Amino acid sequence: MTEYVLSPAPQASVAVANSDARFAVRRIFCVGRNYAAHAREMGHDPDRDPPFFFTKPADAVVDDNSTIPYPAQTANFHFEAELVVAIGTGGRNIAEADSLSHVWGYAIGNDLTRRDLQGAARDMGRPWDWGKAFDRSAPCGPVHTVAKVGHPSKGSISLTVNDEVKQDADLNELIWSIPEVISILSHSMELQPGDLIYSGTPAGVGPLKSGDVCKVSIVGLGTLTTTIAAPLG
Ligand code: MN
């Protein structure tokens, strides 16, 4: 057995609906600009340029009903409601027609963003990591199995802050569908069991502050609740 000089990190994981077992998270991929109205609000043409991706560390995941501190070094901390795809079977160069057979289940995600740091990085041609891939930046609700929920492709995706609706869209507004996203991603990276794909957010993104309660709902998948606490000292 391999000996390590430091104890290996705990396995990052998210809950599974109606189960005590958890879904071990390998990597987190995120799609940028996948709803036309959100692309427009971020100052881009919502054409069908190829989708682009960024990543977050696996241990950025946060369970449903968590309270997280307002993150460091931002004054513009944003919510982003997203459908999350949980990969069960890995693969390279997956054909679009085969894509959905690689999915284990679906969850609700909140792609938390330090928008000011993301914008500054974009303007300077620097990586997005400091805006996107920070600690506790990936709340994720329980994963629902394909057997239970099928493959959601239409229906409501919405987000509230303190019960006020901020995002309200339909999954059928995705520019790149889930099968397309899986296929395209797999032509660039070999997908592995445990990978999560945050599929992009609709229009209406905006700020969170300490004390806010943010709820993301997707038809058939329930609600993901995240509460924002004071910054860490
Ligand atoms: Mn996003």
mmCIF file of C-alpha atoms and ligand atoms in Angstrom:
data_model
loop_
_atom_site.group_PDB
_atom_site.id
_atom_site.type_symbol
_atom_site.label_atom_id
_atom_site.label_comp_id
_atom_site.label_asym_id
_atom_site.label_seq_id
_atom_site.Cartn_x
_atom_site.Cartn_y
_atom_site.Cartn_z
ATOM 1 C CA MET A 1 0.000 0.000 0.000
ATOM 2 C CA THR A 2 1.256 3.471 -0.877
ATOM 3 C CA GLU A 3 2.394 5.576 2.023
ATOM 4 C CA TYR A 4 1.833 9.319 1.844
ATOM 5 C CA VAL A 5 3.849 11.921 3.684
ATOM 6 C CA LEU A 6 0.635 13.834 4.393
ATOM 7 C CA SER A 7 -2.831 12.313 4.738
ATOM 8 C CA PRO A 8 -4.685 12.349 1.408
ATOM 9 C CA ALA A 9 -7.502 14.902 1.239
ATOM 10 C CA PRO A 10 -10.998 13.624 1.992
ATOM 11 C CA GLN A 11 -12.866 12.514 -1.149
ATOM 12 C CA ALA A 12 -14.989 15.395 -2.442
ATOM 13 C CA SER A 13 -18.595 14.291 -2.869
ATOM 14 C CA VAL A 14 -22.185 15.404 -3.184
ATOM 15 C CA ALA A 15 -25.398 13.873 -1.871
ATOM 16 C CA VAL A 16 -27.539 11.415 -3.828
ATOM 17 C CA ALA A 17 -31.306 11.872 -3.645
ATOM 18 C CA ASN A 18 -33.094 9.210 -1.608
ATOM 19 C CA SER A 19 -29.836 7.477 -0.657
ATOM 20 C CA ASP A 20 -27.273 7.490 2.129
ATOM 21 C CA ALA A 21 -24.530 6.842 -0.443
ATOM 22 C CA ARG A 22 -22.762 9.852 -1.924
ATOM 23 C CA PHE A 23 -21.529 10.694 -5.428
ATOM 24 C CA ALA A 24 -17.720 10.974 -5.428
ATOM 25 C CA VAL A 25 -16.699 14.056 -7.401
ATOM 26 C CA ARG A 26 -13.685 13.780 -9.685
ATOM 27 C CA ARG A 27 -13.628 17.131 -11.537
ATOM 28 C CA ILE A 28 -15.952 20.079 -12.108
ATOM 29 C CA PHE A 29 -16.316 21.406 -15.647
ATOM 30 C CA CYS A 30 -18.396 24.508 -16.309
ATOM 31 C CA VAL A 31 -19.779 25.813 -19.600
ATOM 32 C CA GLY A 32 -19.475 29.554 -20.187
ATOM 33 C CA ARG A 33 -22.311 31.547 -21.795
ATOM 34 C CA ASN A 34 -24.816 28.828 -22.640
ATOM 35 C CA TYR A 35 -28.039 30.888 -22.576
ATOM 36 C CA ALA A 36 -28.394 33.620 -25.206
ATOM 37 C CA ALA A 37 -29.905 36.229 -22.876
ATOM 38 C CA HIS A 38 -27.087 35.741 -20.354
ATOM 39 C CA ALA A 39 -24.444 36.034 -23.098
ATOM 40 C CA ARG A 40 -26.069 39.329 -24.099
ATOM 41 C CA GLU A 41 -26.147 40.648 -20.526
ATOM 42 C CA MET A 42 -22.405 39.873 -20.270
ATOM 43 C CA GLY A 43 -21.766 41.888 -23.430
ATOM 44 C CA HIS A 44 -21.372 39.083 -25.976
ATOM 45 C CA ASP A 45 -23.187 38.014 -29.113
ATOM 46 C CA PRO A 46 -25.208 34.876 -28.402
ATOM 47 C CA ASP A 47 -24.173 33.162 -31.609
ATOM 48 C CA ARG A 48 -23.260 29.525 -31.766
ATOM 49 C CA ASP A 49 -19.541 29.981 -31.351
ATOM 50 C CA PRO A 50 -18.191 26.720 -29.977
ATOM 51 C CA PRO A 51 -18.853 26.451 -26.232
ATOM 52 C CA PHE A 52 -15.936 27.154 -23.931
ATOM 53 C CA PHE A 53 -15.209 25.623 -20.571
ATOM 54 C CA PHE A 54 -13.583 26.465 -17.279
ATOM 55 C CA THR A 55 -13.078 24.331 -14.201
ATOM 56 C CA LYS A 56 -13.380 24.430 -10.452
ATOM 57 C CA PRO A 57 -11.604 22.162 -7.978
ATOM 58 C CA ALA A 58 -13.644 19.110 -6.953
ATOM 59 C CA ASP A 59 -13.588 20.188 -3.324
ATOM 60 C CA ALA A 60 -15.330 23.472 -4.166
ATOM 61 C CA VAL A 61 -18.612 21.531 -3.940
ATOM 62 C CA VAL A 62 -20.957 22.496 -1.117
ATOM 63 C CA ASP A 63 -24.039 20.520 -0.084
ATOM 64 C CA ASP A 64 -27.623 21.727 -0.134
ATOM 65 C CA ASN A 65 -28.672 23.771 2.905
ATOM 66 C CA SER A 66 -25.136 24.941 3.619
ATOM 67 C CA THR A 67 -24.126 28.292 5.011
ATOM 68 C CA ILE A 68 -20.991 29.653 3.388
ATOM 69 C CA PRO A 69 -18.977 32.763 4.251
ATOM 70 C CA TYR A 70 -18.964 35.718 1.867
ATOM 71 C CA PRO A 71 -15.730 35.049 -0.070
ATOM 72 C CA ALA A 72 -12.510 37.025 0.204
ATOM 73 C CA GLN A 73 -11.357 39.804 -2.130
ATOM 74 C CA THR A 74 -14.655 40.529 -3.848
ATOM 75 C CA ALA A 75 -17.265 43.274 -3.689
ATOM 76 C CA ASN A 76 -19.423 41.711 -6.413
ATOM 77 C CA PHE A 77 -20.196 38.096 -5.480
ATOM 78 C CA HIS A 78 -22.730 36.584 -7.925
ATOM 79 C CA PHE A 79 -25.149 33.657 -8.084
ATOM 80 C CA GLU A 80 -25.629 31.561 -11.258
ATOM 81 C CA ALA A 81 -28.409 28.949 -11.397
ATOM 82 C CA GLU A 82 -27.322 25.894 -13.406
ATOM 83 C CA LEU A 83 -28.337 22.358 -14.319
ATOM 84 C CA VAL A 84 -25.517 19.981 -13.314
ATOM 85 C CA VAL A 85 -24.778 16.779 -15.215
ATOM 86 C CA ALA A 86 -23.178 13.951 -13.197
ATOM 87 C CA ILE A 87 -21.092 11.667 -15.401
ATOM 88 C CA GLY A 88 -21.301 7.956 -14.602
ATOM 89 C CA THR A 89 -19.373 6.438 -17.497
ATOM 90 C CA GLY A 90 -16.275 8.082 -18.868
ATOM 91 C CA GLY A 91 -15.113 8.281 -22.443
ATOM 92 C CA ARG A 92 -13.290 10.138 -25.191
ATOM 93 C CA ASN A 93 -14.712 11.406 -28.470
ATOM 94 C CA ILE A 94 -18.256 10.528 -27.426
ATOM 95 C CA ALA A 95 -20.755 10.839 -30.253
ATOM 96 C CA GLU A 96 -23.657 13.170 -29.552
ATOM 97 C CA ALA A 97 -26.079 10.280 -30.046
ATOM 98 C CA ASP A 98 -24.276 8.279 -27.306
ATOM 99 C CA SER A 99 -23.776 11.178 -24.893
ATOM 100 C CA LEU A 100 -26.725 10.606 -22.611
ATOM 101 C CA SER A 101 -25.702 7.006 -21.912
ATOM 102 C CA HIS A 102 -22.695 8.457 -20.031
ATOM 103 C CA VAL A 103 -24.892 10.390 -17.579
ATOM 104 C CA TRP A 104 -25.495 8.983 -14.100
ATOM 105 C CA GLY A 105 -27.821 11.721 -12.942
ATOM 106 C CA TYR A 106 -28.647 15.405 -12.648
ATOM 107 C CA ALA A 107 -28.478 17.986 -9.883
ATOM 108 C CA ILE A 108 -29.050 21.659 -9.261
ATOM 109 C CA GLY A 109 -25.934 23.828 -9.068
ATOM 110 C CA ASN A 110 -25.029 27.399 -8.215
ATOM 111 C CA ASP A 111 -21.885 28.555 -10.065
ATOM 112 C CA LEU A 112 -20.815 31.157 -7.511
ATOM 113 C CA THR A 113 -18.651 33.842 -9.070
ATOM 114 C CA ARG A 114 -16.464 36.719 -7.902
ATOM 115 C CA ARG A 115 -17.686 38.794 -10.847
ATOM 116 C CA ASP A 116 -15.287 41.682 -10.259
ATOM 117 C CA LEU A 117 -12.263 39.358 -10.303
ATOM 118 C CA GLN A 118 -13.631 37.483 -13.339
ATOM 119 C CA GLY A 119 -14.164 40.767 -15.216
ATOM 120 C CA ALA A 120 -10.703 42.068 -14.372
ATOM 121 C CA ALA A 121 -9.121 38.783 -15.482
ATOM 122 C CA ARG A 122 -11.074 38.823 -18.728
ATOM 123 C CA ASP A 123 -10.061 42.421 -19.452
ATOM 124 C CA MET A 124 -6.396 41.622 -18.848
ATOM 125 C CA GLY A 125 -6.428 38.337 -20.770
ATOM 126 C CA ARG A 126 -5.732 36.407 -17.578
ATOM 127 C CA PRO A 127 -7.275 33.083 -16.466
ATOM 128 C CA TRP A 128 -10.725 33.121 -14.851
ATOM 129 C CA ASP A 129 -9.726 30.943 -11.902
ATOM 130 C CA TRP A 130 -9.735 33.645 -9.233
ATOM 131 C CA GLY A 131 -13.219 34.680 -10.301
ATOM 132 C CA LYS A 132 -14.624 31.181 -10.543
ATOM 133 C CA ALA A 133 -12.587 28.480 -8.807
ATOM 134 C CA PHE A 134 -12.416 29.700 -5.229
ATOM 135 C CA ASP A 135 -13.268 27.853 -2.020
ATOM 136 C CA ARG A 136 -16.928 26.750 -1.678
ATOM 137 C CA SER A 137 -17.757 28.171 -5.125
ATOM 138 C CA ALA A 138 -19.836 25.197 -6.296
ATOM 139 C CA PRO A 139 -22.988 24.496 -4.246
ATOM 140 C CA CYS A 140 -24.591 21.333 -5.628
ATOM 141 C CA GLY A 141 -27.848 19.701 -4.588
ATOM 142 C CA PRO A 142 -28.445 15.962 -4.381
ATOM 143 C CA VAL A 143 -27.859 14.023 -7.601
ATOM 144 C CA HIS A 144 -31.036 12.461 -8.958
ATOM 145 C CA THR A 145 -30.578 9.286 -10.985
ATOM 146 C CA VAL A 146 -31.497 9.121 -14.649
ATOM 147 C CA ALA A 147 -33.761 6.215 -13.709
ATOM 148 C CA LYS A 148 -35.812 8.605 -11.556
ATOM 149 C CA VAL A 149 -35.732 11.881 -13.495
ATOM 150 C CA GLY A 150 -34.784 10.976 -17.061
ATOM 151 C CA HIS A 151 -32.814 13.592 -19.001
ATOM 152 C CA PRO A 152 -34.198 17.073 -18.248
ATOM 153 C CA SER A 153 -34.243 19.160 -21.448
ATOM 154 C CA LYS A 154 -37.098 21.552 -20.821
ATOM 155 C CA GLY A 155 -38.931 23.107 -17.923
ATOM 156 C CA SER A 156 -38.321 25.796 -15.364
ATOM 157 C CA ILE A 157 -34.924 26.790 -13.989
ATOM 158 C CA SER A 158 -35.198 29.654 -11.535
ATOM 159 C CA LEU A 159 -33.400 31.378 -8.704
ATOM 160 C CA THR A 160 -34.508 33.548 -5.837
ATOM 161 C CA VAL A 161 -32.639 35.691 -3.340
ATOM 162 C CA ASN A 162 -34.604 36.182 -0.122
ATOM 163 C CA ASP A 163 -37.667 34.890 -2.020
ATOM 164 C CA GLU A 164 -37.355 37.530 -4.763
ATOM 165 C CA VAL A 165 -37.117 36.000 -8.250
ATOM 166 C CA LYS A 166 -33.832 36.887 -9.978
ATOM 167 C CA GLN A 167 -33.518 34.238 -12.693
ATOM 168 C CA ASP A 168 -36.452 32.567 -14.420
ATOM 169 C CA ALA A 169 -35.845 30.620 -17.628
ATOM 170 C CA ASP A 170 -36.426 27.301 -19.339
ATOM 171 C CA LEU A 171 -33.888 24.524 -19.824
ATOM 172 C CA ASN A 172 -34.868 24.463 -23.502
ATOM 173 C CA GLU A 173 -33.118 27.837 -23.898
ATOM 174 C CA LEU A 174 -29.656 26.247 -23.619
ATOM 175 C CA ILE A 175 -27.597 27.246 -26.674
ATOM 176 C CA TRP A 176 -25.664 23.975 -26.490
ATOM 177 C CA SER A 177 -27.782 21.016 -25.372
ATOM 178 C CA ILE A 178 -26.544 18.558 -22.761
ATOM 179 C CA PRO A 179 -25.745 15.880 -25.409
ATOM 180 C CA GLU A 180 -23.802 18.461 -27.418
ATOM 181 C CA VAL A 181 -21.893 19.691 -24.364
ATOM 182 C CA ILE A 182 -20.896 16.157 -23.350
ATOM 183 C CA SER A 183 -19.784 15.275 -26.873
ATOM 184 C CA ILE A 184 -17.782 18.478 -27.386
ATOM 185 C CA LEU A 185 -16.139 18.286 -23.948
ATOM 186 C CA SER A 186 -15.185 14.640 -24.505
ATOM 187 C CA HIS A 187 -13.352 15.569 -27.701
ATOM 188 C CA SER A 188 -11.051 17.756 -25.602
ATOM 189 C CA MET A 189 -10.783 15.911 -22.291
ATOM 190 C CA GLU A 190 -11.391 12.249 -21.476
ATOM 191 C CA LEU A 191 -14.466 12.280 -19.274
ATOM 192 C CA GLN A 192 -14.302 10.163 -16.126
ATOM 193 C CA PRO A 193 -16.900 8.775 -13.736
ATOM 194 C CA GLY A 194 -17.522 11.376 -11.063
ATOM 195 C CA ASP A 195 -17.078 14.389 -13.305
ATOM 196 C CA LEU A 196 -19.693 17.128 -12.880
ATOM 197 C CA ILE A 197 -20.622 19.513 -15.685
ATOM 198 C CA TYR A 198 -22.243 22.828 -14.734
ATOM 199 C CA SER A 199 -24.120 23.589 -17.950
ATOM 200 C CA GLY A 200 -24.363 27.382 -17.855
ATOM 201 C CA THR A 201 -26.684 30.001 -16.402
ATOM 202 C CA PRO A 202 -29.624 31.969 -17.810
ATOM 203 C CA ALA A 203 -29.967 35.752 -17.689
ATOM 204 C CA GLY A 204 -30.485 37.667 -14.478
ATOM 205 C CA VAL A 205 -27.240 37.032 -12.624
ATOM 206 C CA GLY A 206 -26.627 39.402 -9.760
ATOM 207 C CA PRO A 207 -25.022 39.948 -6.391
ATOM 208 C CA LEU A 208 -25.307 38.190 -3.060
ATOM 209 C CA LYS A 209 -24.499 39.714 0.318
ATOM 210 C CA SER A 210 -24.042 38.383 3.821
ATOM 211 C CA GLY A 211 -27.354 37.199 5.265
ATOM 212 C CA ASP A 212 -28.911 36.374 1.887
ATOM 213 C CA VAL A 213 -30.681 33.071 1.282
ATOM 214 C CA CYS A 214 -30.295 31.941 -2.333
ATOM 215 C CA LYS A 215 -32.537 29.191 -3.714
ATOM 216 C CA VAL A 216 -32.191 27.536 -7.116
ATOM 217 C CA SER A 217 -35.053 25.404 -8.408
ATOM 218 C CA ILE A 218 -35.244 23.138 -11.448
ATOM 219 C CA VAL A 219 -38.385 21.262 -12.370
ATOM 220 C CA GLY A 220 -38.110 17.668 -11.158
ATOM 221 C CA LEU A 221 -34.918 18.242 -9.157
ATOM 222 C CA GLY A 222 -36.242 20.233 -6.202
ATOM 223 C CA THR A 223 -34.465 23.211 -4.689
ATOM 224 C CA LEU A 224 -30.866 24.002 -3.725
ATOM 225 C CA THR A 225 -30.617 26.422 -0.798
ATOM 226 C CA THR A 226 -27.439 28.306 0.090
ATOM 227 C CA THR A 227 -27.138 30.898 2.853
ATOM 228 C CA ILE A 228 -24.409 33.541 2.798
ATOM 229 C CA ALA A 229 -22.733 34.351 6.106
ATOM 230 C CA ALA A 230 -20.314 37.088 7.102
ATOM 231 C CA PRO A 231 -16.822 36.928 5.594
ATOM 232 C CA LEU A 232 -14.234 34.837 7.407
ATOM 233 C CA GLY A 233 -12.082 36.927 9.724
HETATM 234 MN MN MN B 1 -21.820 29.609 -14.937
#
